[in-house]
Amino acid sequence: MPYNFTTKADYQQYFSKAHDMVRRSIKEFVDKEIRPHVDEWEEQGEFPRELYQKAAGVGILGIGYPEEYGGTPGDIFFKIAATEELIRSGSGGLAAGLSSLDIALPPIVNHGSKDQKRRFVEPVLSGDRIAALAVTEPGGGSDVASLKTAAIREVDHYIVNGNKTFITSGCRADQITCAVRTGRPGVHGISLLVIDATAPGYSVSEKLKKTGWWASDTAEIYFDDCRVPVANRIGKENEGFYLIMENFQTERLALAVMANMTAQLAFEEALAYARQREAFGKPLVGFQVIRHKLVDMATLVDVSREYTYRVAARMDNGLDQVKEVSMAKNFACNTSDRVTYDAVQILGGYGYMRGNVVERLYRDNRILSIGGGTTEIMKEVIAKLIC
Ligand SMILES: Cc1cc2nc3c(=O)[nH]c(=O)nc-3n(C[C@H](O)[C@H](O)[C@H](O)COP(=O)(O)OP(=O)(O)OC[C@H]3O[C@@H](n4cnc5c(N)ncnc54)[C@H](O)[C@@H]3O)c2cc1C
């Protein structure tokens, strides 16, 4: 029997029967459409484009988005259930690639015009177009206020020049929600543009080779006098920084959820292995040092997940959780760092072998404390609010 982390009563604080139904249908989708192919897609470095449409067909892509643009509104725990089940496929890259819309679309949904939502949200939720978010540049990702990609206005177009890098789904994105400099240096000179991949002057690198997240394509994107209609700007000119910071809050929550589920999977694998593997004439769980390692793993995951859920519930109720979501992300990432490391240790040599899910979780985990704001940047955010 797998260790049951959450008692039914606790679970019901956050998840209702409706959430359970959605979770079950996503689990079925993962079991049928993803799990049988995931090893192959990891090796290929991407999953088939059709998966977006299939996921849209069963309602996964639309979770949490307005109905009039093809979504299914619901509280934050529907999205959490979806993220958890996608991570259960055992491929963080698959989950990240299929979910890149969740970092690309919220600024458009929250601050775009009706026309922009129709053009940029609807076709993504139906799985016909792929959306990515492009903030990071080769010169730096943490210091968003110093980004350099320039967008100079010429009548009804911006002429964009510069580069973005490490962009999830960047190789085959049809549109990117892109942070550009339209004004003076610093936070007050940044705008968000939705740039179509067919725009003149837009080009993309080969897939970047990574430590983990192999099933997601990651790209550098180049703009060479790239023409973007002013009608594609989201929100007011030079006020994009605030939209980016707002967007980071849900991205950080999603990364905390991913870290918790990565850790849980690693724990489950380690426990199952420790029960059946024998050394010196008894199962590994017969050794106190292994049992205690498993106990520490279980404790960390349970505590981390409960805190993340609490922060999520508060965010969903409109409370400011900038400090708390940063804490949740750091705690969850520290947890998954420790738990994936220990899971490999418990599996011994098998934990280091390609094709073993624990080996993949260990690699996939490493990005979680870097993406969406590094551990150090999270601490700076927290420090500003408590010191
Ligand atoms: C697989 C992958 C997918 C990604 N997907 C996307 C995406 O879809 N879209 C996107 O825009 N970006 C994406 N990123 C980029 C990611 O968000 C950045 O890598 C991250 O924000 C860190 O930026 P950086 O790599 O430039 O590191 P830097 O900002 O150069 O930081 C380097 C180191 O210095 C530390 N540091 C920086 N400033 C401080 C400070 N003030 N105090 C203390 N320490 C500091 C950092 O914590 C880090 O340890 C992705 C990255 C990866 C690897």
PDB file of C-alpha atoms in Angstrom, residues 15-209:
ATOM      1  CA  PHE A  15     -10.810  19.337  -2.848  1.00  0.00           C
ATOM      2  CA  SER A  16     -14.502  18.573  -3.384  1.00  0.00           C
ATOM      3  CA  LYS A  17     -16.155  15.783  -5.367  1.00  0.00           C
ATOM      4  CA  ALA A  18     -16.006  18.052  -8.425  1.00  0.00           C
ATOM      5  CA  HIS A  19     -12.204  18.313  -8.060  1.00  0.00           C
ATOM      6  CA  ASP A  20     -11.980  14.545  -7.658  1.00  0.00           C
ATOM      7  CA  MET A  21     -13.935  14.007 -10.873  1.00  0.00           C
ATOM      8  CA  VAL A  22     -11.615  16.321 -12.786  1.00  0.00           C
ATOM      9  CA  ARG A  23      -8.587  14.642 -11.218  1.00  0.00           C
ATOM     10  CA  ARG A  24      -9.862  11.206 -12.214  1.00  0.00           C
ATOM     11  CA  SER A  25     -10.445  12.251 -15.812  1.00  0.00           C
ATOM     12  CA  ILE A  26      -6.946  13.768 -16.057  1.00  0.00           C
ATOM     13  CA  LYS A  27      -5.475  10.640 -14.509  1.00  0.00           C
ATOM     14  CA  GLU A  28      -7.257   8.545 -17.166  1.00  0.00           C
ATOM     15  CA  PHE A  29      -5.893  10.847 -19.862  1.00  0.00           C
ATOM     16  CA  VAL A  30      -2.358  10.570 -18.448  1.00  0.00           C
ATOM     17  CA  ASP A  31      -2.620   6.765 -18.189  1.00  0.00           C
ATOM     18  CA  LYS A  32      -3.928   6.417 -21.746  1.00  0.00           C
ATOM     19  CA  GLU A  33      -2.287   9.189 -23.761  1.00  0.00           C
ATOM     20  CA  ILE A  34       0.932  10.028 -21.937  1.00  0.00           C
ATOM     21  CA  ARG A  35       2.338   7.303 -19.707  1.00  0.00           C
ATOM     22  CA  PRO A  36       2.771   4.666 -22.452  1.00  0.00           C
ATOM     23  CA  HIS A  37       4.835   7.098 -24.571  1.00  0.00           C
ATOM     24  CA  VAL A  38       6.595   9.239 -22.039  1.00  0.00           C
ATOM     25  CA  ASP A  39       9.975   7.455 -22.152  1.00  0.00           C
ATOM     26  CA  GLU A  40      10.094   7.783 -25.927  1.00  0.00           C
ATOM     27  CA  TRP A  41       9.151  11.484 -25.817  1.00  0.00           C
ATOM     28  CA  GLU A  42      11.801  12.133 -23.190  1.00  0.00           C
ATOM     29  CA  GLU A  43      14.449  10.645 -25.484  1.00  0.00           C
ATOM     30  CA  GLN A  44      13.083  12.540 -28.506  1.00  0.00           C
ATOM     31  CA  GLY A  45      13.177  15.839 -26.601  1.00  0.00           C
ATOM     32  CA  GLU A  46       9.540  16.703 -27.291  1.00  0.00           C
ATOM     33  CA  PHE A  47       6.025  15.285 -27.294  1.00  0.00           C
ATOM     34  CA  PRO A  48       3.722  15.311 -30.335  1.00  0.00           C
ATOM     35  CA  ARG A  49       2.035  18.603 -31.101  1.00  0.00           C
ATOM     36  CA  GLU A  50      -1.317  16.789 -31.302  1.00  0.00           C
ATOM     37  CA  LEU A  51      -1.167  16.246 -27.557  1.00  0.00           C
ATOM     38  CA  TYR A  52      -2.193  19.890 -27.064  1.00  0.00           C
ATOM     39  CA  GLN A  53      -5.403  19.275 -28.979  1.00  0.00           C
ATOM     40  CA  LYS A  54      -6.043  15.997 -27.191  1.00  0.00           C
ATOM     41  CA  ALA A  55      -5.517  17.700 -23.816  1.00  0.00           C
ATOM     42  CA  ALA A  56      -7.810  20.533 -24.904  1.00  0.00           C
ATOM     43  CA  GLY A  57     -10.406  17.954 -25.971  1.00  0.00           C
ATOM     44  CA  VAL A  58     -10.702  16.557 -22.446  1.00  0.00           C
ATOM     45  CA  GLY A  59     -10.710  20.059 -20.966  1.00  0.00           C
ATOM     46  CA  ILE A  60      -7.225  20.097 -19.398  1.00  0.00           C
ATOM     47  CA  LEU A  61      -5.921  23.212 -21.146  1.00  0.00           C
ATOM     48  CA  GLY A  62      -9.019  25.251 -20.337  1.00  0.00           C
ATOM     49  CA  ILE A  63      -9.019  24.647 -16.583  1.00  0.00           C
ATOM     50  CA  GLY A  64      -9.431  27.936 -14.728  1.00  0.00           C
ATOM     51  CA  TYR A  65     -10.018  30.084 -17.850  1.00  0.00           C
ATOM     52  CA  PRO A  66     -13.213  32.006 -18.763  1.00  0.00           C
ATOM     53  CA  GLU A  67     -15.927  30.050 -20.522  1.00  0.00           C
ATOM     54  CA  GLU A  68     -16.374  32.610 -23.301  1.00  0.00           C
ATOM     55  CA  TYR A  69     -12.857  31.869 -24.563  1.00  0.00           C
ATOM     56  CA  GLY A  70     -13.242  28.097 -24.336  1.00  0.00           C
ATOM     57  CA  GLY A  71     -12.204  27.567 -20.726  1.00  0.00           C
ATOM     58  CA  THR A  72     -13.796  25.977 -17.684  1.00  0.00           C
ATOM     59  CA  PRO A  73     -13.738  28.387 -14.748  1.00  0.00           C
ATOM     60  CA  GLY A  74     -13.113  26.982 -11.311  1.00  0.00           C
ATOM     61  CA  ASP A  75     -11.086  27.631  -8.209  1.00  0.00           C
ATOM     62  CA  ILE A  76      -7.322  27.248  -8.024  1.00  0.00           C
ATOM     63  CA  PHE A  77      -7.527  23.647  -6.757  1.00  0.00           C
ATOM     64  CA  PHE A  78      -8.744  22.398 -10.151  1.00  0.00           C
ATOM     65  CA  LYS A  79      -5.503  23.669 -11.654  1.00  0.00           C
ATOM     66  CA  ILE A  80      -3.515  22.179  -8.774  1.00  0.00           C
ATOM     67  CA  ALA A  81      -5.150  18.774  -9.295  1.00  0.00           C
ATOM     68  CA  ALA A  82      -4.309  18.985 -13.020  1.00  0.00           C
ATOM     69  CA  THR A  83      -0.665  19.888 -12.359  1.00  0.00           C
ATOM     70  CA  GLU A  84      -0.308  17.077  -9.825  1.00  0.00           C
ATOM     71  CA  GLU A  85      -1.723  14.488 -12.213  1.00  0.00           C
ATOM     72  CA  LEU A  86       0.474  15.675 -15.102  1.00  0.00           C
ATOM     73  CA  ILE A  87       3.569  15.407 -12.888  1.00  0.00           C
ATOM     74  CA  ARG A  88       2.424  11.883 -11.998  1.00  0.00           C
ATOM     75  CA  SER A  89       3.245  10.973 -15.599  1.00  0.00           C
ATOM     76  CA  GLY A  90       6.825  10.963 -14.266  1.00  0.00           C
ATOM     77  CA  SER A  91       7.974  13.644 -16.713  1.00  0.00           C
ATOM     78  CA  GLY A  92       8.329  17.203 -15.444  1.00  0.00           C
ATOM     79  CA  GLY A  93       9.188  18.284 -18.985  1.00  0.00           C
ATOM     80  CA  LEU A  94       5.907  16.982 -20.328  1.00  0.00           C
ATOM     81  CA  ALA A  95       4.005  18.860 -17.626  1.00  0.00           C
ATOM     82  CA  ALA A  96       6.000  22.061 -18.208  1.00  0.00           C
ATOM     83  CA  GLY A  97       5.624  21.965 -21.991  1.00  0.00           C
ATOM     84  CA  LEU A  98       1.930  21.184 -22.011  1.00  0.00           C
ATOM     85  CA  SER A  99       1.361  23.912 -19.400  1.00  0.00           C
ATOM     86  CA  SER A 100       3.416  26.746 -20.930  1.00  0.00           C
ATOM     87  CA  LEU A 101       0.110  28.452 -21.711  1.00  0.00           C
ATOM     88  CA  ASP A 102      -0.396  28.909 -17.979  1.00  0.00           C
ATOM     89  CA  ILE A 103       2.472  31.392 -17.820  1.00  0.00           C
ATOM     90  CA  ALA A 104       1.737  32.941 -21.233  1.00  0.00           C
ATOM     91  CA  LEU A 105      -2.009  33.545 -21.073  1.00  0.00           C
ATOM     92  CA  PRO A 106      -2.838  35.009 -17.625  1.00  0.00           C
ATOM     93  CA  PRO A 107      -1.577  38.543 -18.460  1.00  0.00           C
ATOM     94  CA  ILE A 108      -3.762  38.496 -21.595  1.00  0.00           C
ATOM     95  CA  VAL A 109      -6.777  37.136 -19.726  1.00  0.00           C
ATOM     96  CA  ASN A 110      -6.357  39.628 -16.880  1.00  0.00           C
ATOM     97  CA  HIS A 111      -5.328  42.736 -18.813  1.00  0.00           C
ATOM     98  CA  GLY A 112      -6.045  42.168 -22.521  1.00  0.00           C
ATOM     99  CA  SER A 113      -8.926  43.546 -24.567  1.00  0.00           C
ATOM    100  CA  LYS A 114     -11.771  41.332 -25.785  1.00  0.00           C
ATOM    101  CA  ASP A 115     -10.242  41.305 -29.241  1.00  0.00           C
ATOM    102  CA  GLN A 116      -6.862  40.201 -27.833  1.00  0.00           C
ATOM    103  CA  LYS A 117      -8.482  37.430 -25.815  1.00  0.00           C
ATOM    104  CA  ARG A 118     -10.313  36.194 -28.884  1.00  0.00           C
ATOM    105  CA  ARG A 119      -7.126  36.229 -30.974  1.00  0.00           C
ATOM    106  CA  PHE A 120      -4.605  35.011 -28.392  1.00  0.00           C
ATOM    107  CA  VAL A 121      -6.478  33.008 -25.762  1.00  0.00           C
ATOM    108  CA  GLU A 122      -9.201  31.100 -27.594  1.00  0.00           C
ATOM    109  CA  PRO A 123      -6.972  29.279 -30.138  1.00  0.00           C
ATOM    110  CA  VAL A 124      -4.524  28.288 -27.388  1.00  0.00           C
ATOM    111  CA  LEU A 125      -7.201  26.827 -25.136  1.00  0.00           C
ATOM    112  CA  SER A 126      -8.492  24.798 -28.083  1.00  0.00           C
ATOM    113  CA  GLY A 127      -4.990  23.368 -28.574  1.00  0.00           C
ATOM    114  CA  ASP A 128      -4.624  24.866 -32.051  1.00  0.00           C
ATOM    115  CA  ARG A 129      -1.862  27.291 -31.125  1.00  0.00           C
ATOM    116  CA  ILE A 130       1.019  26.947 -28.671  1.00  0.00           C
ATOM    117  CA  ALA A 131       1.801  29.839 -26.328  1.00  0.00           C
ATOM    118  CA  ALA A 132       5.001  30.594 -24.430  1.00  0.00           C
ATOM    119  CA  LEU A 133       6.240  33.300 -22.062  1.00  0.00           C
ATOM    120  CA  ALA A 134       9.464  35.129 -22.920  1.00  0.00           C
ATOM    121  CA  VAL A 135      10.982  37.238 -20.159  1.00  0.00           C
ATOM    122  CA  THR A 136      14.529  35.870 -19.657  1.00  0.00           C
ATOM    123  CA  GLU A 137      17.389  37.153 -21.808  1.00  0.00           C
ATOM    124  CA  PRO A 138      20.912  35.821 -22.318  1.00  0.00           C
ATOM    125  CA  GLY A 139      22.168  38.740 -20.197  1.00  0.00           C
ATOM    126  CA  GLY A 140      19.997  37.840 -17.191  1.00  0.00           C
ATOM    127  CA  GLY A 141      16.732  36.441 -15.916  1.00  0.00           C
ATOM    128  CA  SER A 142      16.541  37.451 -12.251  1.00  0.00           C
ATOM    129  CA  ASP A 143      16.947  41.169 -12.847  1.00  0.00           C
ATOM    130  CA  VAL A 144      13.798  41.616 -14.923  1.00  0.00           C
ATOM    131  CA  ALA A 145      13.904  45.406 -14.550  1.00  0.00           C
ATOM    132  CA  SER A 146      17.154  45.485 -16.576  1.00  0.00           C
ATOM    133  CA  LEU A 147      15.891  43.579 -19.620  1.00  0.00           C
ATOM    134  CA  LYS A 148      17.194  44.951 -22.910  1.00  0.00           C
ATOM    135  CA  THR A 149      15.090  43.644 -25.813  1.00  0.00           C
ATOM    136  CA  ALA A 150      14.058  46.960 -27.391  1.00  0.00           C
ATOM    137  CA  ALA A 151      10.701  47.782 -28.966  1.00  0.00           C
ATOM    138  CA  ILE A 152      10.722  51.133 -30.748  1.00  0.00           C
ATOM    139  CA  ARG A 153       7.351  52.451 -31.825  1.00  0.00           C
ATOM    140  CA  GLU A 154       6.810  53.392 -35.473  1.00  0.00           C
ATOM    141  CA  VAL A 155       3.219  54.587 -35.990  1.00  0.00           C
ATOM    142  CA  ASP A 156       1.103  51.424 -35.523  1.00  0.00           C
ATOM    143  CA  HIS A 157       3.961  48.914 -35.085  1.00  0.00           C
ATOM    144  CA  TYR A 158       6.830  48.245 -32.697  1.00  0.00           C
ATOM    145  CA  ILE A 159      10.195  47.310 -34.204  1.00  0.00           C
ATOM    146  CA  VAL A 160      11.672  44.733 -31.838  1.00  0.00           C
ATOM    147  CA  ASN A 161      15.381  43.877 -31.569  1.00  0.00           C
ATOM    148  CA  GLY A 162      17.053  41.565 -29.058  1.00  0.00           C
ATOM    149  CA  ASN A 163      17.062  37.963 -27.761  1.00  0.00           C
ATOM    150  CA  LYS A 164      15.170  35.839 -25.270  1.00  0.00           C
ATOM    151  CA  THR A 165      16.498  32.559 -23.922  1.00  0.00           C
ATOM    152  CA  PHE A 166      15.504  29.391 -22.028  1.00  0.00           C
ATOM    153  CA  ILE A 167      11.945  29.763 -23.337  1.00  0.00           C
ATOM    154  CA  THR A 168       9.767  26.727 -22.530  1.00  0.00           C
ATOM    155  CA  SER A 169       7.858  25.594 -25.658  1.00  0.00           C
ATOM    156  CA  GLY A 170       9.864  28.247 -27.490  1.00  0.00           C
ATOM    157  CA  CYS A 171      10.851  26.048 -30.458  1.00  0.00           C
ATOM    158  CA  ARG A 172       7.311  25.543 -31.664  1.00  0.00           C
ATOM    159  CA  ALA A 173       5.343  28.325 -29.979  1.00  0.00           C
ATOM    160  CA  ASP A 174       2.964  30.111 -32.348  1.00  0.00           C
ATOM    161  CA  GLN A 175       2.891  33.139 -30.080  1.00  0.00           C
ATOM    162  CA  ILE A 176       4.949  34.431 -27.225  1.00  0.00           C
ATOM    163  CA  THR A 177       3.978  36.816 -24.477  1.00  0.00           C
ATOM    164  CA  CYS A 178       7.161  38.836 -24.526  1.00  0.00           C
ATOM    165  CA  ALA A 179       8.633  41.429 -22.168  1.00  0.00           C
ATOM    166  CA  VAL A 180      10.274  44.306 -24.056  1.00  0.00           C
ATOM    167  CA  ARG A 181      11.722  47.696 -23.301  1.00  0.00           C
ATOM    168  CA  THR A 182       9.554  50.452 -24.704  1.00  0.00           C
ATOM    169  CA  GLY A 183      10.720  53.254 -22.443  1.00  0.00           C
ATOM    170  CA  ARG A 184      13.395  54.410 -20.044  1.00  0.00           C
ATOM    171  CA  PRO A 185      15.697  52.067 -18.069  1.00  0.00           C
ATOM    172  CA  GLY A 186      14.201  50.312 -15.039  1.00  0.00           C
ATOM    173  CA  VAL A 187      10.774  49.048 -14.086  1.00  0.00           C
ATOM    174  CA  HIS A 188       8.864  51.909 -15.705  1.00  0.00           C
ATOM    175  CA  GLY A 189      10.042  51.240 -19.258  1.00  0.00           C
ATOM    176  CA  ILE A 190       8.798  47.685 -19.825  1.00  0.00           C
ATOM    177  CA  SER A 191       5.788  46.510 -21.865  1.00  0.00           C
ATOM    178  CA  LEU A 192       4.283  43.144 -22.765  1.00  0.00           C
ATOM    179  CA  LEU A 193       3.724  42.284 -26.425  1.00  0.00           C
ATOM    180  CA  VAL A 194       2.185  39.166 -27.891  1.00  0.00           C
ATOM    181  CA  ILE A 195       4.493  38.333 -30.783  1.00  0.00           C
ATOM    182  CA  ASP A 196       3.401  35.960 -33.507  1.00  0.00           C
ATOM    183  CA  ALA A 197       6.041  33.449 -34.553  1.00  0.00           C
ATOM    184  CA  THR A 198       5.340  34.303 -38.208  1.00  0.00           C
ATOM    185  CA  ALA A 199       6.167  37.991 -37.688  1.00  0.00           C
ATOM    186  CA  PRO A 200       8.929  39.226 -40.004  1.00  0.00           C
ATOM    187  CA  GLY A 201      12.289  39.248 -38.185  1.00  0.00           C
ATOM    188  CA  TYR A 202      11.351  36.472 -35.691  1.00  0.00           C
ATOM    189  CA  SER A 203      13.540  33.368 -35.534  1.00  0.00           C
ATOM    190  CA  VAL A 204      14.201  30.493 -33.163  1.00  0.00           C
ATOM    191  CA  SER A 205      17.256  28.399 -32.213  1.00  0.00           C
ATOM    192  CA  GLU A 206      17.538  24.616 -32.253  1.00  0.00           C
ATOM    193  CA  LYS A 207      16.240  22.893 -29.112  1.00  0.00           C
ATOM    194  CA  LEU A 208      18.563  23.721 -26.209  1.00  0.00           C
ATOM    195  CA  LYS A 209      20.034  20.608 -24.536  1.00  0.00           C
TER     196      LYS A 209
END
